[in-house]
Coordinates of C-alpha atoms and ligand atoms in Angstrom, one line a residue:
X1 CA 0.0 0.0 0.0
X2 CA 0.9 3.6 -0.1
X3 CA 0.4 5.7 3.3
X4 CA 0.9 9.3 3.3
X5 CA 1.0 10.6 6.5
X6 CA 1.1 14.1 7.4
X7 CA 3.4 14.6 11.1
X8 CA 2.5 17.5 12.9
X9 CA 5.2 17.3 16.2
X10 CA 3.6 21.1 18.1
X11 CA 5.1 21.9 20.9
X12 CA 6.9 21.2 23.9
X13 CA 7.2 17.2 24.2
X14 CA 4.9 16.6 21.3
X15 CA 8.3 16.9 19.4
X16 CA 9.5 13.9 21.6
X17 CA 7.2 11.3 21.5
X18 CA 6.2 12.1 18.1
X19 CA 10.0 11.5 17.1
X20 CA 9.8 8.2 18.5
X21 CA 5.7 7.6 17.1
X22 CA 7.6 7.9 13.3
X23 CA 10.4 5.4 14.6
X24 CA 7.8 3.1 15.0
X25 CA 5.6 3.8 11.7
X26 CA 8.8 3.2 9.4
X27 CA 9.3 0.2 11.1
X28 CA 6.2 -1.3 10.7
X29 CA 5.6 0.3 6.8
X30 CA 8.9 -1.4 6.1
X31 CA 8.5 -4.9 7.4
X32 CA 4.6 -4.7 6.2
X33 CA 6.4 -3.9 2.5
X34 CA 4.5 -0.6 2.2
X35 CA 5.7 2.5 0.9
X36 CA 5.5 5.9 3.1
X37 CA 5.6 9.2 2.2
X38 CA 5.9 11.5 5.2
X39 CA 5.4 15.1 5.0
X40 CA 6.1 17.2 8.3
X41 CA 3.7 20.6 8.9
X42 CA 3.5 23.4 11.6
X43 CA 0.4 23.4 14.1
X44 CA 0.6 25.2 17.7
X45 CA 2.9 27.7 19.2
X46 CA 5.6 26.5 16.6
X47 CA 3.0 27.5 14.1
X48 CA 2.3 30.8 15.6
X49 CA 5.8 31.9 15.9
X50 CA 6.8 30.7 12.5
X51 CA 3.8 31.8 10.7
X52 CA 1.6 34.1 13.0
X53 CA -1.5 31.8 13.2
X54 CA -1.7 28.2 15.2
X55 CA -3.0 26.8 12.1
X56 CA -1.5 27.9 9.1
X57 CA -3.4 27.3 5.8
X58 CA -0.1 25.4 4.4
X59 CA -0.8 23.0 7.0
X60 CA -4.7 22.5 6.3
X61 CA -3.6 22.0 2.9
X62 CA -1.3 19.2 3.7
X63 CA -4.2 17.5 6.0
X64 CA -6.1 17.6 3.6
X65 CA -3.8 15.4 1.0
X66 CA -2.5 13.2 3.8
X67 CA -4.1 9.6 4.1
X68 CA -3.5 10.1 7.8
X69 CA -2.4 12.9 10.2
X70 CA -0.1 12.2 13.3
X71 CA -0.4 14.8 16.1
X72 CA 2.2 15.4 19.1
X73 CA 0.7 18.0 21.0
X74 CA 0.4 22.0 21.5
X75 CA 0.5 24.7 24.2
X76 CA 3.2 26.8 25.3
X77 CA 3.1 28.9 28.4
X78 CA 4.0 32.0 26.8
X79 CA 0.6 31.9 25.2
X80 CA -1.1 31.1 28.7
X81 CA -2.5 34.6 28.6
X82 CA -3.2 35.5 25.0
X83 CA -6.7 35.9 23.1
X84 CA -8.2 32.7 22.5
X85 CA -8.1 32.9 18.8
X86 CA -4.2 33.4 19.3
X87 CA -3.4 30.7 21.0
X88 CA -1.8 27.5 20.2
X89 CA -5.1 25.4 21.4
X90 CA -6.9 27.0 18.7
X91 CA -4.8 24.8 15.8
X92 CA -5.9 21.9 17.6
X93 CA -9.7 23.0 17.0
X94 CA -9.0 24.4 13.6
X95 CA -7.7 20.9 12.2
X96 CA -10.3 19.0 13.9
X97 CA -13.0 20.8 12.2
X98 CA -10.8 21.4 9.0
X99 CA -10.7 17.3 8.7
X100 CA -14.4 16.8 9.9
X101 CA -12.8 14.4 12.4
X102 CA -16.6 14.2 14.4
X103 CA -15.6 11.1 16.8
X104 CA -12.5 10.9 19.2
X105 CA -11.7 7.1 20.3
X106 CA -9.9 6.8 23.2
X107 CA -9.3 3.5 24.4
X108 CA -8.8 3.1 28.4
X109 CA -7.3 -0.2 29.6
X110 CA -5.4 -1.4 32.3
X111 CA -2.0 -3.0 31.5
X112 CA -1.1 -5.8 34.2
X113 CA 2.6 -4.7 34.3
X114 CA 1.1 -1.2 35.4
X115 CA -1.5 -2.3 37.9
X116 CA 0.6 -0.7 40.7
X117 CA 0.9 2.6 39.1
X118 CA -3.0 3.2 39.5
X119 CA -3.0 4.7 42.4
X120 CA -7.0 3.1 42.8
X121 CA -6.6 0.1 44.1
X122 CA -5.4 -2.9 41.8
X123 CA -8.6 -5.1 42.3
X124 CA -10.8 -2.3 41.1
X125 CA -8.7 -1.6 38.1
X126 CA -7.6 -4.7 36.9
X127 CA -9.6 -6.1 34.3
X128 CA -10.6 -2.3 32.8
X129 CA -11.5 -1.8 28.8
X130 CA -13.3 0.8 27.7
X131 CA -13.7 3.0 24.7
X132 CA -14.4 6.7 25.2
X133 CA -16.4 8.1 22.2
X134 CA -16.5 11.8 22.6
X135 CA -18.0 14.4 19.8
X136 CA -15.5 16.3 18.9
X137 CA -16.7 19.3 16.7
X138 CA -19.4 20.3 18.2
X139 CA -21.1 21.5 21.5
X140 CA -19.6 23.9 23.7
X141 CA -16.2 24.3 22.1
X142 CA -17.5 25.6 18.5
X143 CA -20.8 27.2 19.3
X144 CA -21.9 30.7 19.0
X145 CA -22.3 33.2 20.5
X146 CA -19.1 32.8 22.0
X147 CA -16.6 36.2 23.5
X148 CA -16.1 38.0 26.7
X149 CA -17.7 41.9 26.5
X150 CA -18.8 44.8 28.4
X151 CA -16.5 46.4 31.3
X152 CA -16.7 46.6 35.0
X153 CA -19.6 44.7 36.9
X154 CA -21.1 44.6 33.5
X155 CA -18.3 42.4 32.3
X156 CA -19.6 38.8 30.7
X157 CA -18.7 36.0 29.1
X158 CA -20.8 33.7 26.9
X159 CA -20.0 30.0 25.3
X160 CA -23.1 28.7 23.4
X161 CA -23.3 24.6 23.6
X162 CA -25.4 23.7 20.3
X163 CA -25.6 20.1 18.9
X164 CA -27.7 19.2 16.3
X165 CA -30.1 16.3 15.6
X166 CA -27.4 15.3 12.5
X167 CA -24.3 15.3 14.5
X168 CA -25.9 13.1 17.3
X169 CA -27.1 10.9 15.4
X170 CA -23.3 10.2 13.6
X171 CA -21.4 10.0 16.6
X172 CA -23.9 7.6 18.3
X173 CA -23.7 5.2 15.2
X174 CA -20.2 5.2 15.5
X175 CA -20.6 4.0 18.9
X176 CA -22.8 1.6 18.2
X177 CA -21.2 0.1 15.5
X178 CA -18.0 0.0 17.7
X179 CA -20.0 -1.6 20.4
X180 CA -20.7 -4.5 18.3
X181 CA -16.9 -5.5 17.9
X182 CA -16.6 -5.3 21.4
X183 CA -19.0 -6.9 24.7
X184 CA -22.0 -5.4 22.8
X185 CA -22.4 -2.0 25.8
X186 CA -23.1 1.5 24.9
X187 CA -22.9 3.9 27.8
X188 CA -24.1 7.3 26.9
X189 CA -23.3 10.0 29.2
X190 CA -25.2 13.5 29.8
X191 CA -26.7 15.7 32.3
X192 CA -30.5 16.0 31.0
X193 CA -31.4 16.8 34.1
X194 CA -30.5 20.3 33.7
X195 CA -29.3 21.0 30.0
X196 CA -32.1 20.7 27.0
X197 CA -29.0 20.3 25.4
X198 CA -28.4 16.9 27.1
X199 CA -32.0 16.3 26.5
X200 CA -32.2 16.4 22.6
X201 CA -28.5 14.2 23.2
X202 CA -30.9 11.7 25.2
X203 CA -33.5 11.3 22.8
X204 CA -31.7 10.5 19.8
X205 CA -29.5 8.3 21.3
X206 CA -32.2 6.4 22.5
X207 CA -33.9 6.3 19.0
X208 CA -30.3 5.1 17.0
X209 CA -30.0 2.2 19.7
X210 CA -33.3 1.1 18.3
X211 CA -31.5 -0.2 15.1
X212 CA -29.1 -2.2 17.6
X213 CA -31.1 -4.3 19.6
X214 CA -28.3 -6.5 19.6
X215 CA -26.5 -3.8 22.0
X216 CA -27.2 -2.9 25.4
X217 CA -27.6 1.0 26.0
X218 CA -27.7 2.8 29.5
X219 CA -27.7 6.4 30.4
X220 CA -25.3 8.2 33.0
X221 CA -25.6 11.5 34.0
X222 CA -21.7 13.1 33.4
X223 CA -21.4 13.6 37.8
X224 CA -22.3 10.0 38.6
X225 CA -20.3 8.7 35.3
X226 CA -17.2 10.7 37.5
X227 CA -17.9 8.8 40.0
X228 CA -18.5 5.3 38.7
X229 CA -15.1 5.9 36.4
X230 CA -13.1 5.7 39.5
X231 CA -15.8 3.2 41.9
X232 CA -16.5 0.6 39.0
X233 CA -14.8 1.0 35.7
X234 CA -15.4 -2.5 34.7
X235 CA -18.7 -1.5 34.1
X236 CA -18.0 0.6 31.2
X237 CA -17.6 -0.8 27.3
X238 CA -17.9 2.1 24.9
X239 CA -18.9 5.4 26.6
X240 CA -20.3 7.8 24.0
X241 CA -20.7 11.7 25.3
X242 CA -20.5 15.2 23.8
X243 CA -17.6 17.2 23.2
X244 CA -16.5 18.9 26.7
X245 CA -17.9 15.9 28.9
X246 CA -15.5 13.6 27.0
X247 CA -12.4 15.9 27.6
X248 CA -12.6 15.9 31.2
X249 CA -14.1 12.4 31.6
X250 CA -11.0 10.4 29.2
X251 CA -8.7 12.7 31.4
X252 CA -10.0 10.6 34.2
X253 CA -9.7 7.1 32.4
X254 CA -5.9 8.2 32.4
X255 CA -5.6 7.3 36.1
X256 CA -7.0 4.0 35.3
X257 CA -4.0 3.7 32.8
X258 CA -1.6 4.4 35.4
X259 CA -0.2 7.1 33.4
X260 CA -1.8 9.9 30.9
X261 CA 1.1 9.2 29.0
X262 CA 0.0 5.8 28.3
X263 CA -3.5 7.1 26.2
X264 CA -3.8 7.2 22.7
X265 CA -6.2 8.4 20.3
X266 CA -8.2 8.4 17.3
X267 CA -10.6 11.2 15.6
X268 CA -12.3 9.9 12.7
X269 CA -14.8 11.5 10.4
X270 CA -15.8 10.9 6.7
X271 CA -14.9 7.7 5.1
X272 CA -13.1 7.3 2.3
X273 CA -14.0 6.0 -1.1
X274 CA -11.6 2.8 0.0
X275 CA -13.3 2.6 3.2
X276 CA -11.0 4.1 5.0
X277 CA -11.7 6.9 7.7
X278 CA -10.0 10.1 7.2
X279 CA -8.1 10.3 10.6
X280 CA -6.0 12.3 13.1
X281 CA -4.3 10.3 15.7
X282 CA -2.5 12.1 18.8
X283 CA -1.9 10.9 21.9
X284 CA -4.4 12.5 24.7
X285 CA -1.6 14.3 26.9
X286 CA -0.8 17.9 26.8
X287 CA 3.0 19.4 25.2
X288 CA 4.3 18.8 29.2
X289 CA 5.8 22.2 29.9
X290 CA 7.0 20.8 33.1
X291 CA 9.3 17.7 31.6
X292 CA 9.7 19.2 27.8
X293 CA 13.1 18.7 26.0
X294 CA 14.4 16.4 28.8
X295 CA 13.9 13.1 26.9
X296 CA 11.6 12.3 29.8
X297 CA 8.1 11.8 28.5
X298 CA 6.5 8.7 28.0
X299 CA 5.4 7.9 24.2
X300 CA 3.9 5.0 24.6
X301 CA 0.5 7.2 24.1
X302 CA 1.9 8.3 20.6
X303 CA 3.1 5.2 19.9
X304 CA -0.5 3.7 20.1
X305 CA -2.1 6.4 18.2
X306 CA -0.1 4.9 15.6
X307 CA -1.2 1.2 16.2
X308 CA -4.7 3.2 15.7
X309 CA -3.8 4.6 12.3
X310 CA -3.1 1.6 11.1
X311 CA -6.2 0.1 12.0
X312 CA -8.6 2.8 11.5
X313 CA -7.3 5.0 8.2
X314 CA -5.3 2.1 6.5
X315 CA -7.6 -1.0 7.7
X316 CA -4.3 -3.0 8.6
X317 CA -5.6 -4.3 11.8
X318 CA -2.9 -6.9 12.1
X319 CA 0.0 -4.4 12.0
X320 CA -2.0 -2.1 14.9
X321 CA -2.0 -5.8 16.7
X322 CA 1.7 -6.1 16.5
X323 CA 2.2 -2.3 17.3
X324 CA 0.0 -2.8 21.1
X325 CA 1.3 -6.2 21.3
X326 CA 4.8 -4.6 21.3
X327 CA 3.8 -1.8 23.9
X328 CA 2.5 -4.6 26.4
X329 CA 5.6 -6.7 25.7
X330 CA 8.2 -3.6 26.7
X331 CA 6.0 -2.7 30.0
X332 CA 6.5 -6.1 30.6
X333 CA 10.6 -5.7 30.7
X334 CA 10.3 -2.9 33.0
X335 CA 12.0 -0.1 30.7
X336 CA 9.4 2.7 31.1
X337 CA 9.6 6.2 31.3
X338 CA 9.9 7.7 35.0
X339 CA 5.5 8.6 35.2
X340 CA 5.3 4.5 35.1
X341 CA 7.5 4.6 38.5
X342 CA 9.3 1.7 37.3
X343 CA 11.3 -0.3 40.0
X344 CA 14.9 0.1 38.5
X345 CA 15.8 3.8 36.6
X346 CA 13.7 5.1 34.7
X347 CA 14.1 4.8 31.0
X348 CA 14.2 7.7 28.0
X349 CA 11.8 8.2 25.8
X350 CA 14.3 7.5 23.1
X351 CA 15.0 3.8 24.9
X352 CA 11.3 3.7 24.9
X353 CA 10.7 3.6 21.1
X354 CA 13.8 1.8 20.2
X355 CA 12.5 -0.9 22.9
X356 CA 9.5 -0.9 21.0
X357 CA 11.2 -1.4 17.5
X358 CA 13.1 -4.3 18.9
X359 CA 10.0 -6.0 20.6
X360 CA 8.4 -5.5 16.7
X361 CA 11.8 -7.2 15.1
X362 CA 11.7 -9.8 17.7
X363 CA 8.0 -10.5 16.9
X364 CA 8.9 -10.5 13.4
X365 CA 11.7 -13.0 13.8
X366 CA 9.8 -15.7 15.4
X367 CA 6.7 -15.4 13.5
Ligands
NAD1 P1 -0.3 17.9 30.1 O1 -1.0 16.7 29.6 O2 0.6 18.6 29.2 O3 0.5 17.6 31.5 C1 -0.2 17.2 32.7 C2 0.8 16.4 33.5 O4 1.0 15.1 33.0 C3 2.1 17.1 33.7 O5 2.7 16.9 34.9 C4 3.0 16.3 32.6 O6 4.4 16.3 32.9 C5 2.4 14.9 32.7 N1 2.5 14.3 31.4 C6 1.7 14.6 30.3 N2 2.1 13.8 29.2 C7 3.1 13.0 29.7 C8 3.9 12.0 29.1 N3 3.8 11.6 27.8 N4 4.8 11.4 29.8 C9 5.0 11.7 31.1 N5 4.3 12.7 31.8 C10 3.3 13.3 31.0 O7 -1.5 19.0 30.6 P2 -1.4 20.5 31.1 O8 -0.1 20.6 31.9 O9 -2.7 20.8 31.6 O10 -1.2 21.3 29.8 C11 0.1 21.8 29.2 C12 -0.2 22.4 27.9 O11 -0.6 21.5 27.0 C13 -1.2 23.6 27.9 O12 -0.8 24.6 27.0 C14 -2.5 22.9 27.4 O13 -3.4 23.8 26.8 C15 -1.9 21.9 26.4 N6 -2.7 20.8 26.1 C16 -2.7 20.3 24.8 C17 -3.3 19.2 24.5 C18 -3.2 18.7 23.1 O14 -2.4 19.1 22.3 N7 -4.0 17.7 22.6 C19 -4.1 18.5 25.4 C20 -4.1 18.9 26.7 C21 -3.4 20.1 27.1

């Protein structure tokens, strides 16, 4: 096959572990005899100094043409204080809406090697896999009105959540469908007992889940879903939920992973005419002001937003196999990044993906 993949590094430690993501993708394109064009673009505070804007139209352009788009991440504190539509967090918004990427995947599951870093204890953790499905280009991040005004007392601010009947409807069959390759739960999260918002979101959920009777759908309000996260996460298969409940809800299914460095993800839209879904695949951490440019961060996270490329926008769900299979196998061996408190000292995120490469050669040898 040929896979064109468009790397966007951003800021801070999204440089790092995307460095080590494309270690991995030339690996497996090479064994899997496929050819890879990689094209590298400017998205973030990189973008902004370079370019003046966090999403430059170059880089829209190269989306666009790219079978697959690999994220690092954005932010950088100099921007902590700057006008919303100059900040670094704003590329992030612009491609997901450029790319029509309408569902974000983020697969939560516990890794037996990292039981201990949970700090929940292990018997409620152990055994967790869940999917997150959370709208991502619409609600309360996109709507208008939107912008602070007035002066003095009179000083407001105003975000408008909006979701339509149309982009419901999408993001649940997605679940569904996703539900079906799985144990067959949907999990739909909301709070309709304030928001008509959450209401309409109710309502049409319940009538898509009526072309899967084969599937099982409850309803959580967001607080309790919180709750249970952290009481009983082996409850949950798929959770499906709008845009700015799934942020702060697949944060939480990071302390079931023992480390937020550990998540990937996948945001999917459109398929294409091969069947394909157009895609953009980033891990779900931040750019890690804190730990950036020491060859500290963990990129296992970007590593598996890989495995979900390969699976989602080139249908080559036996090389995304191989990819996780390798991630397990070097958690196993105890060479992990310092957030994983491993026993011995901690390893870089450059030993990381090399350990990863070898686990995939190894694999490849006695196959
Ligand atoms: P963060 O995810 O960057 O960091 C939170 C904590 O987790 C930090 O202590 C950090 O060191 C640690 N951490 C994160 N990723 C790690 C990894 N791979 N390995 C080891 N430790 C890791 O969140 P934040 O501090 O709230 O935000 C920092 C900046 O990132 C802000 O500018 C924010 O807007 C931006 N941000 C971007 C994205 C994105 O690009 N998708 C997501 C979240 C936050």
């Amino acid at each position: 096959m040929n896979l064109s993949v468009l790397i966007l590094p951003g800021d801070g430690i999204g440089v790092e572990v995307t460095r080590e993501a494309v270690k991995v993708l030339r690996h497996v394109a090479e064994a899997g005899g496929h050819k890879l064009s990689l094209n590298e673009g400017l998205l973030g505070g990189i973008a902004i100094h370079r370019t003046g804007t966090p999403f430059p139209e170059e880089t829209r352009q190269l989306a666009l043409g790219a079978d697959a788009t690999l994220l690092g991440a954005v932010g950088l504190p100099e921007f902590d204080n700057a006008p919303p539509e100059k900040r670094p967090e704003r590329g992030l918004l612009g491609i997901r809406k450029a790319l029509e990427v309408y569902a974000n995947l983020r697969p939560v599951r516990s890794y037996k090697a990292l039981i201990d870093s949970s700090p929940l204890k292990n018997e409620l953790v152990d055994g967790t896999d869940m999917i997150i499905v959370r709208e991502l280009t619409g609600g309360l991040y996109y709507g208008t009105p939107r912008g602070i005004s007035g002066t003095g007392a009179e000083e407001r601010a105003v975000n408008t959540m909006v979701y339509t009947r149309a982009e419901i409807e999408r993001v649940a069959h997605m679940a569904f469908q996703l539900a079906r390759k799985r144990r067959r739960k949907v999990t739909s999260v909301d709070k309709s007992n304030v928001l008509e918002n959450s209401q309409l979101w109710r309502r049409v959920v319940t009538e898509v889940a009526a072309g899967y009777p084969d599937v099982m759908l409850d309803h959580v309000l967001v607080d309790n879903c919180a709750m249970q996260l952290v009481l009983s996460p082996k409850r949950f298969d798929v959770v499906l939920t709008e845009n700015l409940f799934g942020d702060i809800l697949s944060d939480e299914g990071a302390v079931l992973a023992g480390s937020i460095g550990m998540l990937p993800s996948a945001s999917i839209g459109a398929k294409r005419p091969s069947g394909a879904w157009t895609g953009l695949y980033e891990p779900v951490h931040g750019s890690a002001p804190d730990i950036a440019g020491q060859n500290k961060a963990n990129p296992l996270g970007a590593i598996g937003s890989v495995a979900a490329m390969f699976e989602y926008s080139f249908g080559l769900a036996e090389d995304a196999r191989r990819i996780y299979g390798a991630i397990e196998e070097v958690l196993n061996s105890g060479r992990v990044t310092a957030d994983l408190k491993p026993a011995g000292k901690p390893a870089q995120t450059s030993e990381v993906g090399d350990a990863v490469c070898a686990a995939l050669s190894a694999r490849a040898v006695s196959a």
